């Protein structure tokens, strides 16, 4: 995890077909903080991957569910060029 200390923004990649995306986020975050509490202060973006696997309503529900974490939530798909361009703006 040492290489993560050098980044300015952390991307938490969670697939859209996850059964419990909030649990996945907390699992990774807990590991990061256990390694180095400083990592908890870094800027974070939650990135929903494989967004082509869900319809627009499902994607909006996932974003709404994850919004309680207070982080920017974006979605991407390798099949959606615009979603990749939007991500690049934030990076």
PDB file of C-alpha atoms in Angstrom, residues 2-33:
ATOM      1  CA  UNK A   2       3.002   2.294   0.156  1.00  0.00           C
ATOM      2  CA  UNK A   3       2.403   3.574  -3.389  1.00  0.00           C
ATOM      3  CA  UNK A   4      -1.022   4.920  -2.345  1.00  0.00           C
ATOM      4  CA  UNK A   5       0.647   7.410  -0.026  1.00  0.00           C
ATOM      5  CA  UNK A   6       1.904   9.284  -3.121  1.00  0.00           C
ATOM      6  CA  UNK A   7      -1.414   9.849  -4.881  1.00  0.00           C
ATOM      7  CA  UNK A   8      -3.478  13.032  -4.583  1.00  0.00           C
ATOM      8  CA  UNK A   9      -6.871  11.433  -5.243  1.00  0.00           C
ATOM      9  CA  UNK A  10      -7.985   7.920  -4.412  1.00  0.00           C
ATOM     10  CA  UNK A  11     -10.462   6.155  -6.658  1.00  0.00           C
ATOM     11  CA  UNK A  12     -12.575   3.532  -4.956  1.00  0.00           C
ATOM     12  CA  UNK A  13     -13.627   1.262  -7.823  1.00  0.00           C
ATOM     13  CA  UNK A  14     -16.841  -0.584  -7.092  1.00  0.00           C
ATOM     14  CA  UNK A  15     -18.564  -2.633  -9.796  1.00  0.00           C
ATOM     15  CA  UNK A  16     -22.189  -1.819 -10.498  1.00  0.00           C
ATOM     16  CA  UNK A  17     -23.106  -5.465 -10.028  1.00  0.00           C
ATOM     17  CA  UNK A  18     -21.875  -5.429  -6.405  1.00  0.00           C
ATOM     18  CA  UNK A  19     -24.315  -6.876  -3.905  1.00  0.00           C
ATOM     19  CA  UNK A  20     -23.225  -4.468  -1.155  1.00  0.00           C
ATOM     20  CA  UNK A  21     -21.310  -1.450  -2.510  1.00  0.00           C
ATOM     21  CA  UNK A  22     -21.222   0.417   0.803  1.00  0.00           C
ATOM     22  CA  UNK A  23     -19.686  -2.591   2.548  1.00  0.00           C
ATOM     23  CA  UNK A  24     -17.077  -2.864  -0.212  1.00  0.00           C
ATOM     24  CA  UNK A  25     -16.179   0.807   0.240  1.00  0.00           C
ATOM     25  CA  UNK A  26     -15.856   0.460   4.016  1.00  0.00           C
ATOM     26  CA  UNK A  27     -13.775  -2.720   3.730  1.00  0.00           C
ATOM     27  CA  UNK A  28     -11.153  -1.049   1.547  1.00  0.00           C
ATOM     28  CA  UNK A  29     -11.218   2.162   3.560  1.00  0.00           C
ATOM     29  CA  UNK A  30     -10.698   0.271   6.817  1.00  0.00           C
ATOM     30  CA  UNK A  31      -7.639  -1.449   5.322  1.00  0.00           C
ATOM     31  CA  UNK A  32      -6.221   1.878   4.141  1.00  0.00           C
ATOM     32  CA  UNK A  33      -6.671   3.578   7.505  1.00  0.00           C
TER      33      UNK A  33
END
